Amino acid sequence: MKKIIGIDLGGTSVKIAIISPSGDILEKWSIPTNGLDNGNNIVFDIIHSIQEHFELLQLSEKDFLGIGMGSPGKVNPVEKTVVGAYNLGWSRLQQIGKVFENIFPLPFFIGNDANVAALGEQWRGAGKGERDVVMFTLGTGVGGGIVANGQLVTGFGGAAGEIGHLKVDTEQRFTCTCGGKGCLETVASATGIVNLARYFSKEYEDVSSIKKAVDDGNDITSKEIFNSAQKGDVLANTIVDQFAGYLGLALSHVANTLSPSHIVIGGGVSAAGEFLRQKIAEKTYENIFPQIRDRCQISLAELGNDAGVIGASKLVLLGVKNN
Ligand SMILES: [Zn+2]
């Protein structure tokens, strides 16, 4: 049975895996991401590493259906290019597809990293293989991916799924990385929850470890805020309720639009786990159309760091089927 190569390109490391057509990881390894020299070595490092493993495992191109890759930045899945992945040093357009296809006689597919993670979770994670699954990735920013009717929704130019920029804060208190105001990302990412913590600390007059940290000028993290909330800190609970409220609003908009069977919450911030999931679910269900609500499950991501390589290999299966 022919296998697939899945690549998850990140700012500090590149995860590479050999995956079966049913989504099982057969081999996986990682290499450091070399951001020096405008990231010019990254693609060649990945290619060399794959060639080394072909030798090591006595495999060749003939054993594979194709290569799939998830990348940060603006990805054009048709042209197979990436631009604006600043954490990789890629400010200029990168012809990733051309380089891979020159070296390996295999179909090559590429997608935005958040979209690809969504595909992984839909296929082998919390989405349980259902055809309509949406994922929200809560990290430094908020990423997203939509699988509708079993297909990854990429939209015109490949930019679909930017649910981090849904406008949910009508007071527009914080400026987003996109230059806009009121985006979900400004109130529901690792940086967003800190924005809320600073905002609500100002007017809070009681004792709170979060307020003390803000007043003392110390850095606070989303983890500290969730921990304090679970210990009963009133201010921390206000912040978490606001955070979950904005997420719930955004999830309900997406649910009302797409009627997914599963909405998956992943990313570093989702480490707060069931405590956070319940709060988000409650706020989401308050705002969903009843017929959709009964069928829409809100779950935590299950694949962790493997979502990227698994989703990248699914891109190959979907692409091969479409061609
Ligand atoms: Zn934005």
XYZ file of N, CA, C and O in Angstrom, residues 105-233:
516
model
N 9.342 13.091 -8.120
C 8.278 12.917 -9.131
C 6.974 12.474 -8.470
O 6.446 11.400 -8.756
N 6.481 13.315 -7.576
C 5.271 12.983 -6.808
C 4.354 14.203 -6.755
O 4.832 15.338 -6.752
N 3.034 13.987 -6.672
C 2.133 15.129 -6.484
C 2.453 15.831 -5.155
O 2.727 15.159 -4.146
N 2.432 17.149 -5.177
C 2.739 17.942 -3.977
C 1.571 18.885 -3.692
O 1.053 19.534 -4.599
N 1.161 18.942 -2.422
C 0.049 19.815 -2.025
C 0.443 20.610 -0.794
O 1.147 20.104 0.078
N -0.024 21.849 -0.743
C 0.333 22.697 0.400
C -0.893 23.467 0.886
O -1.774 23.825 0.095
N -0.964 23.678 2.199
C -2.077 24.435 2.782
C -1.591 25.267 3.947
O -0.493 25.042 4.478
N -2.401 26.237 4.336
C -2.133 27.045 5.518
C -2.105 26.136 6.765
O -2.898 25.203 6.863
N -1.187 26.402 7.698
C -1.011 25.474 8.826
C -2.276 25.265 9.673
O -2.557 24.140 10.093
N -3.030 26.351 9.885
C -4.257 26.199 10.695
C -5.313 25.380 9.937
O -6.025 24.561 10.530
N -5.392 25.583 8.609
C -6.315 24.792 7.791
C -5.938 23.314 7.819
O -6.790 22.424 7.913
N -4.642 23.060 7.718
C -4.150 21.682 7.666
C -4.381 20.976 9.011
O -4.786 19.807 9.046
N -4.165 21.704 10.108
C -4.425 21.116 11.438
C -5.910 20.754 11.558
O -6.271 19.702 12.112
N -6.771 21.613 11.023
C -8.218 21.341 11.058
C -8.537 20.055 10.295
O -9.339 19.225 10.741
N -7.883 19.896 9.169
C -8.096 18.697 8.357
C -7.651 17.439 9.116
O -8.321 16.400 9.078
N -6.529 17.557 9.827
C -6.040 16.436 10.645
C -7.044 16.060 11.726
O -7.388 14.890 11.903
N -7.528 17.055 12.440
C -8.492 16.790 13.525
C -9.809 16.253 12.968
O -10.456 15.419 13.579
N -10.203 16.771 11.803
C -11.452 16.291 11.189
C -11.332 14.813 10.841
O -12.232 14.021 11.086
N -10.189 14.446 10.301
C -10.001 13.097 9.775
C -9.757 12.065 10.876
O -10.481 11.070 10.983
N -8.744 12.332 11.700
C -8.334 11.313 12.665
C -8.431 11.760 14.122
O -8.053 11.021 15.013
N -8.893 12.982 14.377
C -8.953 13.475 15.757
C -10.368 13.666 16.247
O -11.239 12.810 16.042
N -10.614 14.804 16.883
C -11.901 15.068 17.530
C -13.075 15.100 16.544
O -14.220 14.964 16.959
N -12.783 15.274 15.249
C -13.860 15.320 14.241
C -14.387 13.954 13.865
O -15.432 13.843 13.212
N -13.659 12.887 14.271
C -14.114 11.497 14.077
C -14.477 11.161 12.627
O -15.374 10.356 12.372
N -13.816 11.834 11.679
C -14.070 11.512 10.277
C -15.377 12.051 9.724
O -15.756 11.733 8.600
N -16.090 12.887 10.511
C -17.331 13.489 10.007
C -17.010 14.471 8.881
O -15.907 15.003 8.806
N -17.989 14.756 8.028
C -17.704 15.561 6.835
C -17.723 17.068 7.084
O -17.236 17.840 6.275
N -18.345 17.493 8.185
C -18.466 18.931 8.445
C -17.902 19.283 9.821
O -18.553 19.083 10.842
N -16.676 19.777 9.808
C -15.959 20.038 11.056
C -15.224 21.377 10.933
O -14.648 21.689 9.897
N -15.291 22.163 12.001
C -14.563 23.440 12.022
C -13.597 23.398 13.191
O -13.928 22.880 14.255
N -12.402 23.935 12.997
C -11.460 23.991 14.118
C -11.034 25.420 14.395
O -10.762 26.183 13.469
N -11.003 25.773 15.668
C -10.456 27.047 16.124
C -9.137 26.736 16.831
O -9.127 25.939 17.770
N -8.035 27.327 16.382
C -6.746 27.125 17.041
C -6.385 28.372 17.835
O -6.180 29.443 17.273
N -6.361 28.221 19.166
C -6.100 29.366 20.039
C -4.644 29.336 20.480
O -4.260 28.560 21.346
N -3.831 30.150 19.835
C -2.420 30.256 20.210
C -2.093 31.705 20.456
O -2.906 32.425 21.043
N -0.929 32.151 19.999
C -0.579 33.575 20.101
C -1.663 34.388 19.384
O -2.056 35.451 19.835
N -2.116 33.861 18.246
C -3.265 34.439 17.547
C -4.406 33.428 17.551
O -4.370 32.463 18.309
N -5.409 33.655 16.711
C -6.479 32.657 16.548
C -6.518 32.237 15.080
O -6.735 33.066 14.199
N -6.256 30.959 14.834
C -6.315 30.440 13.470
C -7.567 29.598 13.317
O -8.253 29.295 14.301
N -7.846 29.206 12.094
C -9.032 28.390 11.917
C -8.978 27.588 10.646
O -8.167 27.846 9.748
N -9.817 26.595 10.583
C -9.922 25.790 9.384
C -11.319 25.223 9.289
O -11.935 24.886 10.312
N -11.835 25.167 8.072
C -13.199 24.699 7.857
C -13.179 23.514 6.898
O -12.637 23.616 5.793
N -13.755 22.398 7.342
C -13.965 21.274 6.431
C -15.474 21.172 6.241
O -16.226 21.000 7.207
N -15.920 21.340 4.997
C -17.356 21.283 4.691
C -17.556 20.247 3.609
O -16.823 20.241 2.613
N -18.517 19.356 3.819
C -18.773 18.299 2.839
C -17.540 17.457 2.556
O -17.339 16.986 1.436
N -16.675 17.321 3.560
C -15.470 16.499 3.403
C -14.317 17.190 2.703
O -13.270 16.591 2.511
N -14.523 18.449 2.295
C -13.459 19.184 1.594
C -12.969 20.348 2.446
O -13.762 21.003 3.110
N -11.665 20.605 2.381
C -11.127 21.777 3.050
C -11.563 23.019 2.278
O -11.390 23.094 1.064
N -12.165 23.979 2.993
C -12.605 25.209 2.325
C -11.423 26.167 2.273
O -10.930 26.609 3.316
N -10.931 26.447 1.077
C -9.764 27.336 0.952
C -10.158 28.714 0.442
O -9.454 29.684 0.688
N -11.283 28.809 -0.251
C -11.745 30.105 -0.735
C -10.905 30.646 -1.877
O -9.912 30.044 -2.278
N -11.297 31.803 -2.358
C -10.591 32.439 -3.471
C -9.233 32.932 -2.976
O -9.165 33.695 -2.030
N -8.152 32.462 -3.610
C -6.814 32.884 -3.192
C -6.299 32.148 -1.966
O -5.195 32.396 -1.504
N -7.089 31.231 -1.418
C -6.596 30.375 -0.336
C -6.724 30.945 1.061
O -6.166 30.407 2.006
N -7.453 32.049 1.245
C -7.468 32.708 2.562
C -8.693 32.396 3.418
O -8.911 33.045 4.434
N -9.487 31.388 3.051
C -10.679 31.077 3.852
C -10.287 30.571 5.237
O -9.177 30.108 5.448
N -11.213 30.665 6.159
C -10.977 30.126 7.502
C -10.295 31.100 8.444
O -9.848 30.712 9.516
N -10.227 32.380 8.073
C -9.598 33.365 8.968
C -10.579 33.793 10.060
O -10.926 34.970 10.183
N -11.003 32.809 10.867
C -12.033 33.129 11.856
C -11.487 33.939 13.020
O -12.247 34.475 13.803
N -10.169 34.070 13.101
C -9.575 34.930 14.137
C -9.917 36.392 13.928
O -9.764 37.210 14.838
N -10.397 36.711 12.712
C -10.678 38.120 12.425
C -12.170 38.414 12.311
O -12.568 39.466 11.812
N -12.992 37.487 12.794
C -14.416 37.796 12.951
C -14.506 38.909 13.994
O -13.842 38.856 15.024
N -15.345 39.908 13.719
C -15.463 41.039 14.655
C -16.454 40.666 15.748
O -17.632 40.443 15.463
N -15.969 40.579 16.957
C -16.854 40.205 18.059
C -16.876 41.240 19.186
O -17.829 41.307 19.949
N -15.811 42.044 19.291
C -15.763 43.052 20.355
C -16.298 44.365 19.784
O -15.571 45.121 19.147
N -17.596 44.614 20.033
C -18.222 45.795 19.418
C -17.652 47.089 20.006
O -17.754 48.146 19.388
N -17.030 46.990 21.184
C -16.401 48.194 21.749
C -15.067 48.502 21.068
O -14.493 49.569 21.300
N -14.557 47.548 20.295
C -13.319 47.726 19.522
C -12.175 48.273 20.375
O -11.527 49.257 20.028
N -11.924 47.626 21.509
C -10.944 48.173 22.454
C -9.501 47.930 22.069
O -8.615 48.674 22.440
N -9.247 46.843 21.326
C -7.843 46.475 21.085
C -7.572 46.346 19.587
O -8.432 45.904 18.828
N -6.349 46.729 19.207
C -5.965 46.645 17.796
C -5.401 45.262 17.500
O -4.631 44.712 18.285
N -5.791 44.719 16.357
C -5.401 43.360 15.957
C -4.104 43.384 15.138
O -3.714 44.426 14.605
N -3.479 42.223 14.995
C -2.284 42.106 14.139
C -2.622 42.437 12.677
O -1.744 42.792 11.901
N -3.908 42.342 12.297
C -4.312 42.647 10.916
C -4.489 44.147 10.709
O -4.751 44.594 9.592
N -4.390 44.922 11.787
C -4.574 46.366 11.691
C -5.985 46.807 12.036
O -6.240 47.987 12.258
N -6.915 45.847 12.083
C -8.309 46.167 12.417
C -8.521 46.188 13.925
O -7.604 45.959 14.711
N -9.761 46.466 14.304
C -10.101 46.475 15.741
C -11.283 45.548 15.982
O -12.120 45.382 15.101
N -11.322 44.992 17.209
C -12.480 44.192 17.590
C -12.460 42.756 17.107
O -13.425 42.012 17.297
N -11.343 42.319 16.498
C -11.248 40.934 16.009
C -11.244 39.945 17.178
O -10.738 40.257 18.262
N -11.730 38.736 16.910
C -11.727 37.661 17.906
C -10.326 37.487 18.522
O -10.181 37.309 19.726
N -9.318 37.563 17.656
C -7.935 37.381 18.102
C -7.527 38.369 19.215
O -6.692 38.047 20.053
N -8.135 39.576 19.233
C -7.747 40.584 20.231
C -8.322 40.288 21.617
O -7.960 40.940 22.591
N -9.245 39.319 21.698
C -9.861 38.995 22.990
C -9.867 37.490 23.288
O -10.272 37.081 24.374
N -9.396 36.659 22.354
C -9.546 35.217 22.574
C -8.300 34.406 22.210
O -8.387 33.209 21.982
N -7.144 35.049 22.174
C -5.875 34.329 21.968
C -5.074 34.458 23.254
O -5.549 35.058 24.228
N -3.844 33.936 23.259
C -2.978 34.108 24.433
C -2.752 35.597 24.693
O -2.759 36.045 25.841
N -2.570 36.370 23.640
C -2.393 37.818 23.827
C -3.728 38.484 24.137
O -3.787 39.432 24.909
N -4.801 37.959 23.563
C -6.130 38.536 23.780
C -6.569 38.453 25.233
O -7.123 39.409 25.789
N -6.299 37.317 25.857
C -6.742 37.171 27.252
C -5.945 38.112 28.153
O -6.466 38.644 29.138
N -4.700 38.387 27.779
C -3.893 39.345 28.545
C -4.435 40.773 28.337
O -4.498 41.566 29.278
N -4.884 41.072 27.109
C -5.555 42.365 26.859
C -6.728 42.538 27.818
O -6.899 43.589 28.431
N -7.545 41.476 27.926
C -8.727 41.541 28.802
C -8.309 41.684 30.261
O -8.925 42.424 31.033
N -7.235 40.971 30.649
C -6.767 41.016 32.038
C -6.363 42.445 32.405
O -6.737 42.961 33.465
N -5.627 43.093 31.523
C -5.208 44.482 31.803
C -6.428 45.399 31.886
O -6.535 46.253 32.758
N -7.351 45.201 30.969
C -8.547 46.056 30.900
C -9.397 45.939 32.170
O -9.771 46.936 32.771
N -9.674 44.700 32.591
C -10.554 44.522 33.754
C -9.833 44.755 35.079
O -10.475 45.026 36.091
N -8.489 44.658 35.089
C -7.730 44.937 36.316
C -7.861 46.403 36.713
O -7.901 46.729 37.892
N -7.933 47.260 35.697
C -7.977 48.712 35.948
C -9.117 49.099 36.870
O -8.960 49.878 37.782
N -10.305 48.534 36.597
C -11.469 48.958 37.377
C -11.771 48.044 38.570
O -12.702 48.293 39.310
N -10.957 46.996 38.761
C -11.226 46.038 39.849
C -10.602 46.548 41.137
O -9.432 46.950 41.161
N -11.376 46.529 42.241
C -10.861 47.152 43.462
C -10.518 46.160 44.552
O -9.884 46.516 45.536
N -10.913 44.901 44.410
C -10.649 43.896 45.441
C -9.252 43.295 45.264
O -8.528 43.657 44.351
N -8.934 42.322 46.123
C -7.634 41.661 46.044
C -7.682 40.576 44.961
O -8.634 39.802 44.908
N -6.661 40.549 44.105
C -6.566 39.500 43.077
C -5.113 39.358 42.663
O -4.408 40.360 42.485
N -4.672 38.098 42.527
C -3.277 37.870 42.130
C -3.040 38.416 40.719
O -1.957 38.890 40.388
N -4.084 38.376 39.889
C -3.946 38.871 38.516
C -3.792 40.390 38.521
O -2.920 40.950 37.863
N -4.633 41.065 39.317
C -4.539 42.528 39.397
C -3.164 42.938 39.928
O -2.541 43.870 39.425
N -2.674 42.189 40.931
C -1.376 42.524 41.517
C -0.269 42.412 40.453
O 0.579 43.293 40.328
N -0.322 41.338 39.684
C 0.696 41.142 38.651
C 0.643 42.267 37.618
O 1.674 42.812 37.208
N -0.572 42.654 37.230
C -0.724 43.742 36.245
C -0.205 45.058 36.841
O 0.595 45.777 36.221
N -0.641 45.357 38.096
C -0.238 46.620 38.730
C 1.273 46.693 38.942
O 1.871 47.762 38.851
N 1.896 45.526 39.224
C 3.349 45.506 39.449
C 4.134 45.527 38.136
O 5.359 45.530 38.143
N 3.416 45.501 37.038
C 4.090 45.525 35.731
C 4.699 44.180 35.353
O 5.579 44.113 34.502
N 4.245 43.094 35.995
C 4.776 41.764 35.655
C 4.041 41.181 34.453
O 2.881 41.511 34.205
N 4.728 40.306 33.745
C 4.080 39.604 32.635
C 3.085 38.598 33.204
O 3.377 37.935 34.189
N 1.933 38.501 32.589
C 1.005 37.446 32.995
C 0.730 36.572 31.770
O 0.821 37.035 30.643
N 0.397 35.317 32.034
C 0.144 34.401 30.924
C -1.291 33.903 31.005
O -1.937 33.980 32.057
N -1.753 33.370 29.880
C -3.106 32.823 29.864
C -3.218 31.688 30.884
O -4.238 31.525 31.549
N -2.130 30.923 31.040
C -2.145 29.793 31.982
C -2.408 30.281 33.414
O -3.210 29.697 34.148
N -1.720 31.374 33.804
C -1.920 31.913 35.152
C -3.356 32.382 35.348
O -3.938 32.208 36.419
N -3.918 32.982 34.308
C -5.291 33.484 34.421
C -6.272 32.307 34.599
O -7.134 32.338 35.478
N -6.097 31.244 33.803
C -6.987 30.074 33.941
C -6.808 29.399 35.304
O -7.788 29.002 35.930
N -5.546 29.285 35.754
C -5.301 28.673 37.069
C -5.976 29.468 38.175
O -6.637 28.901 39.045
N -5.831 30.796 38.151
C -6.445 31.643 39.187
C -7.956 31.529 39.129
O -8.625 31.500 40.170
N -8.512 31.458 37.927
C -9.971 31.352 37.795
C -10.461 30.057 38.435
O -11.463 30.040 39.156
N -9.719 28.974 38.189
C -10.144 27.682 38.753
C -10.015 27.660 40.273
O -10.718 26.917 40.940
N -9.117 28.506 40.804
C -8.982 28.594 42.270
C -10.009 29.545 42.871
O -10.010 29.769 44.075
N -10.828 30.180 42.031
C -11.910 31.013 42.551
C -11.636 32.507 42.540
O -12.444 33.282 43.055
N -10.519 32.951 42.000
C -10.221 34.390 41.899
C -11.330 35.068 41.079
O -11.607 34.681 39.945
